[in-house]
Short mmCIF file of C-alpha atoms in Angstrom, two decimals:
data_model
loop_
_atom_site.label_atom_id
_atom_site.label_comp_id
_atom_site.label_asym_id
_atom_site.label_seq_id
_atom_site.Cartn_x
_atom_site.Cartn_y
_atom_site.Cartn_z
CA MET A 187 -5.20 34.68 -29.48
CA LYS A 188 -2.01 32.86 -28.64
CA LEU A 189 -0.72 30.64 -31.42
CA SER A 190 -0.66 27.75 -28.94
CA THR A 191 -4.37 28.30 -28.21
CA LEU A 192 -5.18 28.43 -31.92
CA THR A 193 -3.18 25.24 -32.54
CA GLU A 194 -4.98 23.45 -29.72
CA LEU A 195 -8.35 24.71 -30.95
CA ASN A 196 -7.66 23.50 -34.48
CA ALA A 197 -6.62 20.09 -33.15
CA GLU A 198 -9.91 19.78 -31.23
CA ARG A 199 -11.86 20.82 -34.29
CA ALA A 200 -10.01 18.38 -36.53
CA ALA A 201 -10.83 15.60 -34.05
CA ARG A 202 -14.51 16.64 -34.11
CA ARG A 203 -14.52 17.48 -30.41
CA PRO A 204 -16.42 20.61 -29.36
CA ALA A 205 -14.48 23.47 -27.79
CA ILE A 206 -15.34 26.96 -26.59
CA VAL A 207 -13.05 29.97 -26.55
CA VAL A 208 -13.87 32.34 -23.69
CA THR A 209 -12.67 35.91 -24.30
CA ASP A 210 -12.91 38.92 -22.02
CA ILE A 211 -13.45 41.48 -24.76
CA SER A 212 -12.34 44.45 -22.68
CA SER A 213 -8.98 42.98 -21.66
CA GLY A 214 -8.44 40.46 -24.44
CA GLU A 215 -7.83 37.78 -21.80
CA GLN A 216 -8.68 34.41 -23.25
CA ARG A 217 -8.90 30.70 -22.51
CA LEU A 218 -9.86 27.56 -24.40
CA VAL A 219 -12.29 25.14 -22.76
CA LYS A 220 -12.19 21.64 -24.21
CA ALA A 221 -15.09 19.20 -24.13
CA ALA A 222 -13.50 17.13 -21.36
CA ASP A 223 -13.35 20.22 -19.10
CA PHE A 224 -16.86 21.60 -19.64
CA ALA A 225 -18.37 19.91 -16.59
CA ALA A 226 -15.81 21.28 -14.13
CA ASP A 227 -15.74 24.81 -15.54
CA PRO A 228 -17.07 27.73 -13.46
CA LEU A 229 -19.11 28.78 -16.53
CA ARG A 230 -20.46 25.26 -17.11
CA ASP A 231 -24.14 26.22 -17.30
CA ALA A 232 -23.53 28.94 -19.86
CA LEU A 233 -21.11 26.73 -21.78
CA ALA A 234 -23.59 23.86 -21.87
CA LYS A 235 -26.38 26.10 -23.09
CA GLN A 236 -24.35 27.74 -25.86
CA LEU A 237 -22.98 24.38 -26.98
CA ARG A 238 -26.42 22.81 -27.14
CA MET A 239 -27.63 25.68 -29.32
CA GLY A 240 -24.43 25.53 -31.35
CA LYS A 241 -24.35 29.30 -30.96
CA SER A 242 -21.72 31.78 -29.88
CA GLY A 243 -22.73 34.62 -27.57
CA SER A 244 -21.86 36.89 -24.67
CA VAL A 245 -22.41 36.46 -20.96
CA GLU A 246 -21.75 38.84 -18.10
CA VAL A 247 -19.86 37.45 -15.12
CA ASP A 248 -18.75 39.64 -12.17
CA GLY A 249 -19.19 42.77 -14.27
CA LYS A 250 -17.02 41.35 -17.05
CA LYS A 251 -18.38 40.79 -20.50
CA LEU A 252 -17.22 37.41 -21.76
CA PHE A 253 -17.65 36.20 -25.31
CA LEU A 254 -18.16 32.46 -25.67
CA ASN A 255 -17.15 31.35 -29.14
CA VAL A 256 -18.57 27.90 -29.75
CA HIS A 257 -16.76 25.54 -32.09
CA ALA A 258 -19.06 22.57 -32.51
CA PRO A 259 -18.41 19.85 -35.08
CA THR A 260 -20.69 19.79 -38.12
CA ALA A 261 -23.32 17.18 -37.42
CA LYS A 262 -23.38 14.16 -39.68
CA LEU A 263 -26.36 12.08 -40.69
CA VAL A 264 -25.85 8.48 -41.71
CA ILE A 265 -28.87 6.95 -43.41
CA VAL A 266 -28.81 3.18 -43.71
CA GLY A 267 -31.35 2.31 -46.39
CA ALA A 268 -31.61 3.98 -49.79
CA VAL A 269 -35.40 3.84 -49.63
CA HIS A 270 -38.09 6.31 -50.68
CA ILE A 271 -38.04 8.05 -47.25
CA SER A 272 -34.28 8.53 -47.62
CA GLN A 273 -34.74 10.30 -50.96
CA ALA A 274 -36.71 12.95 -49.07
CA LEU A 275 -34.61 12.78 -45.89
CA ALA A 276 -31.19 13.32 -47.49
CA PRO A 277 -31.87 16.71 -49.14
CA LEU A 278 -33.85 17.91 -46.12
CA ALA A 279 -30.99 17.04 -43.76
CA ARG A 280 -28.49 18.75 -46.05
CA SER A 281 -30.54 21.92 -46.02
CA LEU A 282 -30.40 21.77 -42.21
CA GLY A 283 -26.62 21.69 -42.34
CA TYR A 284 -25.85 17.99 -41.92
CA ASP A 285 -23.18 16.08 -43.79
CA VAL A 286 -25.26 13.24 -45.20
CA THR A 287 -24.19 9.76 -46.32
CA VAL A 288 -26.51 7.01 -47.53
CA VAL A 289 -25.54 3.37 -47.15
CA ASP A 290 -27.34 0.41 -48.74
CA PRO A 291 -25.80 -2.77 -50.15
CA ARG A 292 -28.73 -3.22 -52.53
CA THR A 293 -27.54 -1.57 -55.72
CA ALA A 294 -31.07 -1.31 -57.08
CA PHE A 295 -31.80 1.05 -54.19
CA ALA A 296 -28.43 2.75 -53.88
CA SER A 297 -28.32 4.25 -57.36
CA VAL A 298 -27.11 7.67 -58.45
CA GLU A 299 -30.40 8.16 -60.32
CA ARG A 300 -32.27 7.95 -57.03
CA PHE A 301 -29.69 9.95 -55.03
CA PRO A 302 -28.09 12.40 -57.45
CA ASP A 303 -26.42 14.73 -54.96
CA VAL A 304 -25.66 12.58 -51.93
CA PRO A 305 -22.57 10.51 -51.08
CA LEU A 306 -23.78 6.97 -51.56
CA ILE A 307 -22.10 3.74 -50.49
CA ALA A 308 -23.47 0.52 -52.00
CA GLU A 309 -21.86 -1.81 -49.45
CA TRP A 310 -22.89 -3.80 -46.41
CA PRO A 311 -22.76 -1.80 -43.17
CA GLU A 312 -19.76 -3.81 -41.90
CA LEU A 313 -17.70 -2.46 -44.82
CA ALA A 314 -19.36 0.90 -45.40
CA LEU A 315 -19.56 2.26 -41.85
CA PRO A 316 -16.04 2.06 -40.34
CA PRO A 317 -14.49 4.56 -42.81
CA LEU A 318 -17.29 7.07 -42.11
CA ASN A 319 -15.95 7.80 -38.61
CA VAL A 320 -19.40 7.73 -37.07
CA ASP A 321 -19.13 9.64 -33.77
CA HIS A 322 -21.13 11.41 -31.08
CA TYR A 323 -21.96 14.27 -33.48
CA THR A 324 -23.66 11.85 -35.80
CA ALA A 325 -27.36 11.16 -36.14
CA PHE A 326 -27.89 7.61 -37.33
CA VAL A 327 -31.04 6.22 -38.91
CA ALA A 328 -31.73 2.68 -40.06
CA VAL A 329 -34.66 2.51 -42.44
CA THR A 330 -34.20 -0.56 -44.63
CA HIS A 331 -36.70 -2.69 -42.71
CA ASP A 332 -34.28 -5.56 -43.34
CA PRO A 333 -32.64 -6.96 -40.17
CA LYS A 334 -29.66 -8.23 -42.18
CA ILE A 335 -28.81 -4.60 -42.94
CA ASP A 336 -30.33 -2.60 -40.06
CA ASP A 337 -29.10 -4.76 -37.17
CA PRO A 338 -25.34 -4.61 -37.79
CA ALA A 339 -25.72 -0.91 -38.57
CA LEU A 340 -27.43 -0.26 -35.23
CA LEU A 341 -24.75 -2.22 -33.34
CA HIS A 342 -22.17 0.07 -34.96
CA ALA A 343 -24.15 3.16 -33.92
CA PHE A 344 -24.31 1.96 -30.28
CA ALA A 345 -20.55 1.50 -30.21
CA ARG A 346 -19.97 5.01 -31.57
CA ASP A 347 -22.28 6.78 -29.10
CA CYS A 348 -24.31 8.62 -31.75
CA PHE A 349 -26.37 11.47 -30.30
CA TYR A 350 -29.43 10.18 -32.12
CA ILE A 351 -30.29 6.67 -33.26
CA GLY A 352 -33.58 5.95 -34.98
CA ALA A 353 -35.00 2.87 -36.63
CA LEU A 354 -38.04 2.38 -38.80
CA GLY A 355 -40.69 -0.08 -37.72
CA SER A 356 -43.76 -0.52 -35.56
CA LYS A 357 -43.61 -1.23 -31.83
CA LYS A 358 -43.98 -4.92 -32.59
CA THR A 359 -41.16 -4.88 -35.13
CA HIS A 360 -39.06 -2.96 -32.64
CA ALA A 361 -39.66 -5.49 -29.86
CA ARG A 362 -38.42 -8.27 -32.15
CA ARG A 363 -35.46 -6.11 -33.15
CA ALA A 364 -34.60 -5.51 -29.48
CA ASP A 365 -34.52 -9.28 -28.87
CA ARG A 366 -32.28 -9.86 -31.88
CA LEU A 367 -29.87 -7.05 -30.92
CA LYS A 368 -29.62 -8.24 -27.33
CA ALA A 369 -28.81 -11.73 -28.58
CA GLN A 370 -25.90 -10.08 -30.39
CA GLY A 371 -24.63 -8.37 -27.26
CA ALA A 372 -26.54 -5.06 -27.09
CA SER A 373 -27.41 -3.85 -23.58
CA ASP A 374 -30.75 -2.53 -22.36
CA SER A 375 -29.33 0.98 -22.36
CA ASP A 376 -28.26 0.51 -26.00
CA ILE A 377 -31.80 -0.54 -26.91
CA ALA A 378 -33.22 2.42 -25.00
CA LYS A 379 -31.21 4.77 -27.23
CA ILE A 380 -33.18 3.74 -30.31
CA HIS A 381 -35.98 6.08 -31.29
CA ALA A 382 -38.59 3.65 -32.57
CA PRO A 383 -41.02 4.08 -34.12
CA ILE A 384 -38.78 6.68 -35.72
CA GLY A 385 -39.73 10.38 -35.86
CA LEU A 386 -41.98 12.73 -33.91
CA ALA A 387 -45.65 11.78 -33.89
CA ILE A 388 -47.00 14.35 -36.35
CA GLY A 389 -49.27 12.02 -38.27
CA ALA A 390 -46.78 11.77 -41.12
CA VAL A 391 -48.04 9.78 -44.10
CA SER A 392 -45.91 10.45 -47.19
CA PRO A 393 -42.14 9.78 -47.36
CA SER A 394 -41.50 13.54 -47.25
CA GLU A 395 -43.65 13.96 -44.16
CA ILE A 396 -41.87 11.07 -42.47
CA ALA A 397 -38.58 12.77 -43.35
CA VAL A 398 -39.85 15.94 -41.64
CA SER A 399 -40.84 13.97 -38.53
CA ILE A 400 -37.39 12.33 -38.41
CA MET A 401 -35.51 15.61 -38.79
CA ALA A 402 -37.78 17.22 -36.18
CA GLU A 403 -36.92 14.46 -33.73
CA ILE A 404 -33.20 14.73 -34.52
CA THR A 405 -33.36 18.52 -34.04
CA ALA A 406 -35.13 18.14 -30.71
CA THR A 407 -32.52 15.64 -29.53
CA LEU A 408 -29.71 17.97 -30.58
CA ARG A 409 -31.13 21.23 -29.25
CA LEU A 410 -33.42 20.59 -26.27
CA PRO A 411 -32.00 20.10 -22.78
CA LYS A 412 -31.50 16.40 -22.09
CA ALA A 413 -34.45 15.94 -19.71
CA SER A 414 -37.07 17.30 -22.11
CA ALA A 415 -35.80 15.62 -25.29
CA SER A 416 -37.56 12.32 -25.39
CA MET B 96 -23.20 25.14 -45.01
CA LEU B 97 -22.71 28.77 -44.09
CA ASN B 98 -21.45 28.12 -40.58
CA ARG B 99 -18.31 26.34 -41.67
CA ASP B 100 -15.36 28.43 -40.68
CA ASP B 101 -13.15 25.34 -40.65
CA ASP B 102 -10.57 26.28 -43.18
CA ILE B 103 -10.31 29.85 -41.96
CA LEU B 104 -8.85 29.08 -38.54
CA GLN B 105 -6.55 26.49 -40.04
CA ALA B 106 -5.32 29.12 -42.51
CA ALA B 107 -4.62 31.48 -39.60
CA GLU B 108 -2.48 28.82 -37.94
CA ASP B 109 -0.68 28.01 -41.19
CA TRP B 110 0.02 31.67 -41.95
CA ARG B 111 1.37 32.25 -38.47
CA ASN B 112 3.60 29.17 -38.70
CA ALA B 113 4.88 30.45 -42.04
CA GLY B 114 6.04 33.61 -40.28
CA HIS B 115 3.21 35.96 -41.20
CA GLY B 116 1.67 38.50 -38.85
CA VAL B 117 -1.92 37.37 -38.43
CA ALA B 118 -5.06 38.87 -36.92
CA LEU B 119 -8.36 37.25 -36.17
CA ALA B 120 -11.59 39.29 -36.33
CA THR B 121 -14.68 37.76 -34.76
CA VAL B 122 -18.28 38.98 -34.62
CA VAL B 123 -19.02 39.09 -30.89
CA GLU B 124 -22.37 40.86 -30.84
CA THR B 125 -25.15 41.61 -33.27
CA TRP B 126 -28.32 43.70 -33.11
CA GLY B 127 -31.07 43.81 -35.68
CA SER B 128 -30.67 42.14 -39.02
CA ALA B 129 -26.95 41.46 -38.98
CA PRO B 130 -25.73 39.45 -41.94
CA ARG B 131 -23.47 37.01 -40.06
CA PRO B 132 -24.05 35.58 -36.59
CA ALA B 133 -21.79 35.96 -33.53
CA GLY B 134 -18.77 33.72 -33.89
CA SER B 135 -18.29 34.42 -37.60
CA SER B 136 -14.70 35.24 -38.29
CA LEU B 137 -12.30 36.81 -40.70
CA VAL B 138 -8.58 36.14 -40.65
CA ILE B 139 -6.12 38.60 -42.06
CA ASN B 140 -2.37 38.38 -42.65
CA ASP B 141 0.21 41.11 -42.98
CA ASP B 142 -0.04 40.96 -46.79
CA GLY B 143 -3.63 42.13 -46.45
CA THR B 144 -4.84 38.71 -47.59
CA PHE B 145 -8.05 37.73 -45.82
CA LEU B 146 -10.42 34.76 -45.59
CA GLY B 147 -13.89 34.40 -44.12
CA SER B 148 -16.37 37.16 -43.40
CA VAL B 149 -17.94 39.16 -40.62
CA SER B 150 -20.70 40.71 -42.74
CA GLY B 151 -22.11 40.39 -46.20
CA GLY B 152 -19.03 42.16 -47.50
CA CYS B 153 -20.00 45.65 -46.35
CA VAL B 154 -17.41 46.20 -43.63
CA GLU B 155 -14.65 43.72 -44.44
CA GLY B 156 -12.49 46.45 -46.00
CA ALA B 157 -12.56 48.51 -42.82
CA VAL B 158 -11.94 45.46 -40.64
CA VAL B 159 -8.89 44.51 -42.70
CA THR B 160 -7.44 48.03 -42.28
CA GLU B 161 -7.97 47.90 -38.51
CA ALA B 162 -6.56 44.37 -38.40
CA LEU B 163 -3.31 45.52 -40.01
CA ASP B 164 -3.02 48.05 -37.13
CA VAL B 165 -3.64 45.29 -34.61
CA ILE B 166 -0.93 43.13 -36.19
CA GLN B 167 1.46 46.09 -35.76
CA SER B 168 0.48 47.07 -32.22
CA GLY B 169 -0.49 43.72 -30.74
CA GLU B 170 -3.37 45.45 -28.92
CA PRO B 171 -6.84 43.98 -29.43
CA LYS B 172 -9.65 46.28 -30.65
CA LEU B 173 -13.40 46.20 -30.42
CA LEU B 174 -15.01 47.68 -33.54
CA GLU B 175 -18.63 48.62 -33.99
CA PHE B 176 -20.40 49.00 -37.31
CA GLY B 177 -23.95 50.02 -37.94
CA VAL B 178 -26.24 52.72 -39.17
CA ALA B 179 -25.64 54.79 -36.04
CA ASP B 180 -21.90 54.69 -36.49
CA GLU B 181 -20.34 57.91 -37.71
CA THR B 182 -18.48 56.01 -40.40
CA ALA B 183 -21.78 54.57 -41.60
CA TRP B 184 -21.65 56.55 -44.80
CA GLN B 185 -18.49 54.78 -45.78
CA VAL B 186 -18.81 51.30 -44.32
CA GLY B 187 -22.21 50.94 -42.67
CA LEU B 188 -24.29 47.84 -42.90
CA SER B 189 -26.87 48.17 -45.63
CA CYS B 190 -29.18 45.80 -43.78
CA GLY B 191 -29.69 48.28 -40.92
CA GLY B 192 -28.18 46.04 -38.24
CA THR B 193 -25.28 46.70 -35.92
CA ILE B 194 -22.34 44.42 -35.24
CA ARG B 195 -19.38 44.44 -32.87
CA VAL B 196 -16.20 42.85 -34.10
CA PHE B 197 -13.32 41.86 -31.82
CA VAL B 198 -9.96 42.03 -33.56
CA GLU B 199 -6.96 40.32 -31.98
CA LYS B 200 -3.46 39.40 -33.01
CA VAL B 201 -2.42 35.76 -33.22
CA ASP B 202 0.88 35.73 -31.36
#
């Protein structure tokens, strides 16, 4: 690998932008494909598939064996609401490889006793979220049930183009939320990004089961092709 | 988690910028129960210092030796390790899988 390629690759990784190194393993010939160039690349279908799976692998093109080394940012999960569901959700998400942060201004909820191993920020979303660098590789869930906390958090998630946004609440609650968010400037396409009611419909009852349904929905959004991830 | 090779590639860049000869070894193919997935990498400098892994520790020694050659010659190499390999007695994978490792110089 050329030092210039390695330097560029490391810069992309530091900026949390995905990149793929394509290597012809018989000749050693190599090129770096950055996120912005995926769509125009001759290997775009293979690149898109490997990236979606977050998996490196080989493809054969014109008799040449090419190795696609995928460098995808580590996904983050931001949980707004240090509620009972979050106590189950945080460790589950960590075991799935996410960097997890819990935000809740209510110190009775956001306590180390309740969240012993998770970065916890007991501040309002307006203060807590900007330093977290919420980005496209972030799944964002708002589960406080309190519009004063959830609404500004969701507006932040829209602006940062999170790959997954979910919010707790029934269809009725969600309809009221949509009205409130639109009154604060959210567009219809922003509202459409919210998964609500949150989680896959698996009949979840307990907080842990709801956590499973949320992580299942996040996984599906991350891994399935766009058209089939609902 | 286990897939974080973040610091490894940064170390390769830093070593190179500090004037070291550096090689990068990457798992490019696996069959059977290989311990690390494709894309896992090991970086080696001309002191023999290495970071990362391409297996559970079974073949790293052999990869480092080959990598020192690659740093010298500049020519990339494709290595294969597994139970069918004739060097299996020394450095085979105990898990029964087979891996191919691409070793290249950072230059």
